[in-house]
mmCIF file of C-alpha atoms in Angstrom:
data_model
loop_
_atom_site.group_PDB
_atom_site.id
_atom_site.type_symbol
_atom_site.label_atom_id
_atom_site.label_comp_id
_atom_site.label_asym_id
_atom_site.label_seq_id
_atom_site.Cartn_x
_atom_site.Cartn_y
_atom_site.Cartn_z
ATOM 1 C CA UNK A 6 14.223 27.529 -11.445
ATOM 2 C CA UNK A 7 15.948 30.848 -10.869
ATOM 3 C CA UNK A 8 18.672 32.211 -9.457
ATOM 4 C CA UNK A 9 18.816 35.561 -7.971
ATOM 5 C CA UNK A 10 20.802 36.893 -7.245
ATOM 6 C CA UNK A 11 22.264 34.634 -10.645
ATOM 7 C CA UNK A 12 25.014 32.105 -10.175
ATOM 8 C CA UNK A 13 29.068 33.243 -9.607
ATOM 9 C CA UNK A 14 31.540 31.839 -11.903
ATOM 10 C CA UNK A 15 34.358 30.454 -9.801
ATOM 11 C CA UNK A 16 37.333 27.925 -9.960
ATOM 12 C CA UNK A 17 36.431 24.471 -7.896
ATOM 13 C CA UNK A 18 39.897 23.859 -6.179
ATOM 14 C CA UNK A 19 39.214 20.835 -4.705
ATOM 15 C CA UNK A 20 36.019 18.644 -2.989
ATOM 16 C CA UNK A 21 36.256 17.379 0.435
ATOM 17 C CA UNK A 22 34.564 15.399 3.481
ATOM 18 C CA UNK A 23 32.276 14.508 0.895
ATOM 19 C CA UNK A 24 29.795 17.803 1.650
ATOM 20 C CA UNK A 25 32.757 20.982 1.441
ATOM 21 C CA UNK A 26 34.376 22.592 -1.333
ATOM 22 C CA UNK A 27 37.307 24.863 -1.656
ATOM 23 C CA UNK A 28 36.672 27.302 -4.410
ATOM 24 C CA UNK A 29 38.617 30.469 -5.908
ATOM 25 C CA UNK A 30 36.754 33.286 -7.196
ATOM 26 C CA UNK A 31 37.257 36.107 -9.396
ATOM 27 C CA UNK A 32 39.027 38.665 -7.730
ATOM 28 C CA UNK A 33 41.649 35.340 -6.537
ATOM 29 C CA UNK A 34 40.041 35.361 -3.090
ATOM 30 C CA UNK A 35 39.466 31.621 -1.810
ATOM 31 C CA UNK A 36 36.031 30.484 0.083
ATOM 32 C CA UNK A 37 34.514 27.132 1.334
ATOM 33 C CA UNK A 38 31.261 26.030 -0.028
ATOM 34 C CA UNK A 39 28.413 23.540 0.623
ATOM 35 C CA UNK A 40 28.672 20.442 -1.709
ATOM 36 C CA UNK A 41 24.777 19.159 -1.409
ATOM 37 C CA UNK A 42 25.987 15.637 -3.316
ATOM 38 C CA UNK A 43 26.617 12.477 -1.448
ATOM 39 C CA UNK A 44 27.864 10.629 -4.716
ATOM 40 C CA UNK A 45 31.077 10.005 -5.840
ATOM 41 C CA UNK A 46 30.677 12.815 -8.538
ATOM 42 C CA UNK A 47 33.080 10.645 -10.777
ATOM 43 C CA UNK A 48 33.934 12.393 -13.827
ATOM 44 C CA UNK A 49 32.442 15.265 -12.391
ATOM 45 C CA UNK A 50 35.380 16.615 -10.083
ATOM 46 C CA UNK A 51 38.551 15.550 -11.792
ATOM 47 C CA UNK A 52 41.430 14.665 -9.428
ATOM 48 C CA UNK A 53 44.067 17.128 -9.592
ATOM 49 C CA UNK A 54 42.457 19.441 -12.024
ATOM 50 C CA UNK A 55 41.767 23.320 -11.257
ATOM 51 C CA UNK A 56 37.852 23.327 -12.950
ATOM 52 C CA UNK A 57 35.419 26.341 -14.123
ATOM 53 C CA UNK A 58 32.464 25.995 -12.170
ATOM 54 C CA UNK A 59 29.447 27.688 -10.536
ATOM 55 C CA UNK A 60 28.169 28.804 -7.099
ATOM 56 C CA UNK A 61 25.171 30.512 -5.769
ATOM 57 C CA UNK A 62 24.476 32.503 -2.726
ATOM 58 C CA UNK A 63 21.947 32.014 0.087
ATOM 59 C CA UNK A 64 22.148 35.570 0.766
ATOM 60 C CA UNK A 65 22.273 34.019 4.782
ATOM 61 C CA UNK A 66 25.037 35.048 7.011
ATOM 62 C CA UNK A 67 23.575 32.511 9.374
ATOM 63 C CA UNK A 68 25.071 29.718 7.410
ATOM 64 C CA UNK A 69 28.087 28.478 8.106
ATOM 65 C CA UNK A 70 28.501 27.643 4.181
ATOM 66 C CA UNK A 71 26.591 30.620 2.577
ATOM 67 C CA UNK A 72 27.590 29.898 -1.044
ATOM 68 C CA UNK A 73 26.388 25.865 -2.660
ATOM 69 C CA UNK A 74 28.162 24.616 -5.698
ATOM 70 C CA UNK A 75 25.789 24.323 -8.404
ATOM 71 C CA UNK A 76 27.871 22.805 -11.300
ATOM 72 C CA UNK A 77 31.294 22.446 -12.186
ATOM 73 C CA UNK A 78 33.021 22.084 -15.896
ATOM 74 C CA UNK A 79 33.331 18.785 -17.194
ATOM 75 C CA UNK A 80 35.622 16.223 -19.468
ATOM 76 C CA UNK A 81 34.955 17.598 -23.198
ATOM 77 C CA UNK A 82 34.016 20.981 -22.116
ATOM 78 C CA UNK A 83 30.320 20.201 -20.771
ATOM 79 C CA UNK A 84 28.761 21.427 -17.930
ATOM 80 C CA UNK A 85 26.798 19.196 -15.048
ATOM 81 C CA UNK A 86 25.110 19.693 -12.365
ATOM 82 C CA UNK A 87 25.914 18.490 -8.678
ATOM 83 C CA UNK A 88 23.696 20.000 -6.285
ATOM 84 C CA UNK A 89 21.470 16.821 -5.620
ATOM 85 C CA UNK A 90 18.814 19.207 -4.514
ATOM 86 C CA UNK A 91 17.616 20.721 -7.441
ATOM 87 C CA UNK A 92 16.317 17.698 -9.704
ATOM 88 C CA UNK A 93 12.891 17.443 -7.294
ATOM 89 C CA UNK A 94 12.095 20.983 -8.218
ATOM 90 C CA UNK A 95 13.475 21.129 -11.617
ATOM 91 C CA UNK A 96 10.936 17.852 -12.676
ATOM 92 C CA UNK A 97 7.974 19.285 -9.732
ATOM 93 C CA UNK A 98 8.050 22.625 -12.052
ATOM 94 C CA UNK A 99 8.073 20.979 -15.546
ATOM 95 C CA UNK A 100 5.207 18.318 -15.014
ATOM 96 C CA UNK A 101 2.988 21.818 -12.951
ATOM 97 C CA UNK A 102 3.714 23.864 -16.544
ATOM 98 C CA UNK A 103 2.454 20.809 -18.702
ATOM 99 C CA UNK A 104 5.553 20.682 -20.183
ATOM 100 C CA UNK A 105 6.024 16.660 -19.415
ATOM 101 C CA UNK A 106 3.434 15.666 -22.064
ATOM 102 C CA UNK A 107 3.119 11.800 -20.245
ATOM 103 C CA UNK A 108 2.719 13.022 -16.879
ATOM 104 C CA UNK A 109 -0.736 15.321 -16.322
ATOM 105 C CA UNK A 110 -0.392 17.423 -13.155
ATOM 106 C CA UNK A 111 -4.305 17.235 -12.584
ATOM 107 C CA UNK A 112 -5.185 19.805 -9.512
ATOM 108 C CA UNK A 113 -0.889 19.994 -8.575
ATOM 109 C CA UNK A 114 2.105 17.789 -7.810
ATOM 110 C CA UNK A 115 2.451 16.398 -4.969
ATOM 111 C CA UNK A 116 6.046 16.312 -2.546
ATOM 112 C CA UNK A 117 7.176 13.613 -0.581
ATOM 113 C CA UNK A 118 4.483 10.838 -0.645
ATOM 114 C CA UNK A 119 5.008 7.399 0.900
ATOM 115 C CA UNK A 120 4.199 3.952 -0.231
ATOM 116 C CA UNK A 121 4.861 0.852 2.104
ATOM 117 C CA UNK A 122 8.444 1.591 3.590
ATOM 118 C CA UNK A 123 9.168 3.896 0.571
ATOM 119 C CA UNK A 124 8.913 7.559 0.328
ATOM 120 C CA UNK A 125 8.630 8.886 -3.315
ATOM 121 C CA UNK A 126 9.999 12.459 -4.242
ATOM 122 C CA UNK A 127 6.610 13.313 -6.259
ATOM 123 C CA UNK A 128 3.471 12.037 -6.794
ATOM 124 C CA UNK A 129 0.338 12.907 -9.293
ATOM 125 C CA UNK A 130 -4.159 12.691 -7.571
ATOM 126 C CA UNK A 131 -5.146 13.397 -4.110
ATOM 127 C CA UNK A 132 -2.578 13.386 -1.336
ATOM 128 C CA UNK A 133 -5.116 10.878 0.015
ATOM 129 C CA UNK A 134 -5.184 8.297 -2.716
ATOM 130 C CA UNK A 135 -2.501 9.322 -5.335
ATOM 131 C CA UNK A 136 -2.397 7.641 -8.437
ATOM 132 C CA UNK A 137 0.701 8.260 -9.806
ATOM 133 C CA UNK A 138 4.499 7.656 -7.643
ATOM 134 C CA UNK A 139 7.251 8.836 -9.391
ATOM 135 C CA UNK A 140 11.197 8.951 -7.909
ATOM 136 C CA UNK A 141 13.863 11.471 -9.654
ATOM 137 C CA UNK A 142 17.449 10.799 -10.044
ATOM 138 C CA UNK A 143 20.162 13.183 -10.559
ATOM 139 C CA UNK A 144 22.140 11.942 -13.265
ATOM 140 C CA UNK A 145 25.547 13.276 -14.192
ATOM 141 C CA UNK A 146 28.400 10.396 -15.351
ATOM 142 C CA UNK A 147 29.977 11.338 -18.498
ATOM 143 C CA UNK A 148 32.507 10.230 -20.453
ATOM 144 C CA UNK A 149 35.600 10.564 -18.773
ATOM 145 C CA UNK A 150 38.851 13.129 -20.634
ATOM 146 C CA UNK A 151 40.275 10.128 -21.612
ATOM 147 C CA UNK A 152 36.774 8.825 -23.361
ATOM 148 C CA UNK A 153 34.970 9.397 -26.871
ATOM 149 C CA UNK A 154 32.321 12.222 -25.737
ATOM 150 C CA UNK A 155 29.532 9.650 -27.108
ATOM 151 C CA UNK A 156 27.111 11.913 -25.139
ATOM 152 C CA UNK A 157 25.572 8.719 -22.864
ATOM 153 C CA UNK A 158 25.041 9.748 -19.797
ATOM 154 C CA UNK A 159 24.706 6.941 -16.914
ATOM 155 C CA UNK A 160 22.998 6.231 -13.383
ATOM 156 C CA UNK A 161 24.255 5.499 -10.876
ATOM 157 C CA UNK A 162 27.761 6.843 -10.445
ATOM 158 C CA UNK A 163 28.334 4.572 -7.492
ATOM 159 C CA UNK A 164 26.526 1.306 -5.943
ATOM 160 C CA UNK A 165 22.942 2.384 -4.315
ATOM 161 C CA UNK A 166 21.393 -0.247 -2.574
ATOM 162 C CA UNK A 167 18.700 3.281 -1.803
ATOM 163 C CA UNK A 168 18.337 3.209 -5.368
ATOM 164 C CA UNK A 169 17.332 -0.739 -6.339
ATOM 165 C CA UNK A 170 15.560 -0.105 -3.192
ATOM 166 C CA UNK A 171 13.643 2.399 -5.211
ATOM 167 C CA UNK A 172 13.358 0.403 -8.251
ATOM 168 C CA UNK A 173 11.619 -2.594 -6.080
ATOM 169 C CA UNK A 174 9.572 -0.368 -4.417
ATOM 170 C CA UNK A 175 8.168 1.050 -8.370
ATOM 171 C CA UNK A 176 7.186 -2.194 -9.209
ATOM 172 C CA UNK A 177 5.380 -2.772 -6.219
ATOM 173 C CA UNK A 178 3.764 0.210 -7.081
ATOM 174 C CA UNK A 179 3.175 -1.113 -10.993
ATOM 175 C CA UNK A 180 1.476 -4.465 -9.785
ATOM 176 C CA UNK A 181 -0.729 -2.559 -7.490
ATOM 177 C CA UNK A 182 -2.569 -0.731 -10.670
ATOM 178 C CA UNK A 183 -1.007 2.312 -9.922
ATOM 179 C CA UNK A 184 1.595 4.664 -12.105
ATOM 180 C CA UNK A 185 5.148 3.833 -11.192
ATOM 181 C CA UNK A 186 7.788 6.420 -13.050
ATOM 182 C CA UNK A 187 11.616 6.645 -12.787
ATOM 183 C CA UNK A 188 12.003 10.358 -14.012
ATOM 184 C CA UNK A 189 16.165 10.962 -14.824
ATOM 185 C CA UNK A 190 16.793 13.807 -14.366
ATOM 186 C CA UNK A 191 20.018 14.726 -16.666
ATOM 187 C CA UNK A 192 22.262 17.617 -15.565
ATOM 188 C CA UNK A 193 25.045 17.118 -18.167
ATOM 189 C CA UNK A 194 25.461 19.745 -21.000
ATOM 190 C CA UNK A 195 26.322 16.781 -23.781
ATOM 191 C CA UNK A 196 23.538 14.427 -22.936
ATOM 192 C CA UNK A 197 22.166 12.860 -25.949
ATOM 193 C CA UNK A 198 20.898 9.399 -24.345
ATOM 194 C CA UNK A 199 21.151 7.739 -20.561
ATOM 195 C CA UNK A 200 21.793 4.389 -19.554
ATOM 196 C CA UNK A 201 22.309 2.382 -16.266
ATOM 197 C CA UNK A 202 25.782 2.681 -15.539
ATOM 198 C CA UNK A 203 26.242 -2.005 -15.232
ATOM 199 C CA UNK A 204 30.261 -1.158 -14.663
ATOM 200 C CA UNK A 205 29.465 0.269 -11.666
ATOM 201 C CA UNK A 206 26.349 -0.980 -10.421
ATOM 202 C CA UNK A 207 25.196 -4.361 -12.497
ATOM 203 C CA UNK A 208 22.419 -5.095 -9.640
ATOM 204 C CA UNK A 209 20.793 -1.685 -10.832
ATOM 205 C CA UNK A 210 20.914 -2.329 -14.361
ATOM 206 C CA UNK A 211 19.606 -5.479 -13.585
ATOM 207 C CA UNK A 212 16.721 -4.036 -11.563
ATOM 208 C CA UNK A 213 16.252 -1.296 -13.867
ATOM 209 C CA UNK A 214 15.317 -4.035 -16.659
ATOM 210 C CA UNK A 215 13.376 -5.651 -14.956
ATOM 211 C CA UNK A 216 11.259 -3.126 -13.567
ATOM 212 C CA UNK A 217 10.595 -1.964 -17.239
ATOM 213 C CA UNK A 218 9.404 -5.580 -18.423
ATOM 214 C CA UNK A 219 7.114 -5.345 -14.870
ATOM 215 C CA UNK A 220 5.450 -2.069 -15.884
ATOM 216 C CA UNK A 221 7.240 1.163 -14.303
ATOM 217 C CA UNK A 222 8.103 4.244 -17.012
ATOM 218 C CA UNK A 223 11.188 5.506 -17.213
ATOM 219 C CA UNK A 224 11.638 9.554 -18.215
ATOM 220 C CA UNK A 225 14.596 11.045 -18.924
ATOM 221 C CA UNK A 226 14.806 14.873 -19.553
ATOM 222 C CA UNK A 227 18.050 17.201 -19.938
ATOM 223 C CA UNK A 228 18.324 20.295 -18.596
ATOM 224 C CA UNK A 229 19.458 23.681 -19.589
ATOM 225 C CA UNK A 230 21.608 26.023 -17.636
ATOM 226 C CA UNK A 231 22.755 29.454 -17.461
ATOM 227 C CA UNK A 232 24.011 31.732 -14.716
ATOM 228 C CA UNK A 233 20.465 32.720 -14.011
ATOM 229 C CA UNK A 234 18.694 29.814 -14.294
ATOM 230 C CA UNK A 235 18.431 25.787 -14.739
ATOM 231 C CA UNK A 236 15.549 24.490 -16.402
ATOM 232 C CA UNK A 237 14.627 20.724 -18.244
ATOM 233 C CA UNK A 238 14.764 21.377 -21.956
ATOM 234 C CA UNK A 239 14.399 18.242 -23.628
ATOM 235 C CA UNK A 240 13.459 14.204 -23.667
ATOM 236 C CA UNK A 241 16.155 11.813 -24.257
ATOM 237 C CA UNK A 242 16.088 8.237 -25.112
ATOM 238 C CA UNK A 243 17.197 5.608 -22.392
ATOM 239 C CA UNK A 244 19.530 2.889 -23.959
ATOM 240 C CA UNK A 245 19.266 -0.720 -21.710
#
């Protein structure tokens, strides 16, 4: 995925109202931007902290937010990745290029495709009759400033009844024959492993497990960032 015109480097001054941001940039001018993330973002905006972070531009007047924060500087010097939007096309773009070696994209990949009460952010076959449902999460918990940067990343940073929703839904769609696959998608600069995040949410971990034993895959990529573009770089191993 790239950005043009490429990202802005700017200060995050605070988050608010759960979708704004206050942000300084360069030339010490302040501006409000669109925060696409309905999480908590814990340990990604740090209370009372001034942090590095990144913006792009819709180029649209029209908007009443024209700039979205993309990422914002983290405990330990890392970088993650906020804007919620992204992971669909970040994992839709890697599977088209072949680059996700368990996960064949066959004539394309598919957007949006439901099963039962679920819809599923990608799916693999004929829109028809696909054969393969797979949901991507944004992940982004890190260690905290006051943690050992162990690299683990975790998922969920809050409770998400959506997300063991998801997770009961993807083993519905395991003991149907089909392909069920979690894909993780990691935005965190220091991600060496992920894990379910039990402190926060046990009933996902739970879930999570137990989905696993019942057939679904779980993927879990990083990705890479610069100004001009964000990309998944490599597999990581999931710790349960």
């Amino acid at each position: 995925m790239k950005f043009d015109p490429p990202m802005q480097a700017v200060t995050l001054l605070r988050r608010y109202k759960r979708f704004l941001a206050d942000v300084r940039q360069a030339d010490g001018s302040e501006i409000t931007v669109h925060c696409p993330n309905t999480g908590s973002m814990k340990h990604c905006v740090l209370p009372g902290r001034e942090q590095a972070a990144l913006i792009s531009d819709s180029g649209n007047d029209k908007r009443k937010y024209r700039h979205t924060l993309e990422a914002v500087q983290v405990a330990h010097g890392h970088w993650a990745g906020v804007n919620t939007g992204r992971p669909n096309t970040l994992v839709a773009e890697a599977i088209a290029e072949g680059r996700v070696r368990e996960l064949e994209p066959g004539a394309g990949v598919l957007r949006e495709i439901t099963f039962g009460d679920s819809r599923f952010d990608l799916a693999l076959g004929d829109r028809a009759v696909p054969h393969t449902f797979i949901e991507v999460k944004n992940v982004t918990l890190g260690p905290g400033p006051d943690d050992p940067d162990d690299g683990v990343i975790a998922f969920p940073d809050s409770i998400t009844e959506r997300g063991q929703k998801h997770l009961r839904t993807l083993m519905s769609v395991a003991a149907s024959g089909k392909r069920a696959v979690l894909f993780f998608c990691v935005q965190h600069s220091g991600a060496v492993a992920v894990r379910p995040a039990d402190e926060i949410d046990a009933r996902y971990g739970e879930l999570l497990r137990e989905a696993v034993d019942k057939g679904v895959e779980v993927l879990a990529w990083k990705t890479a960032m610069t100004e001009a573009e964000t990309r998944l770089e490599i597999p990581l191993p999931l710790k349960l």
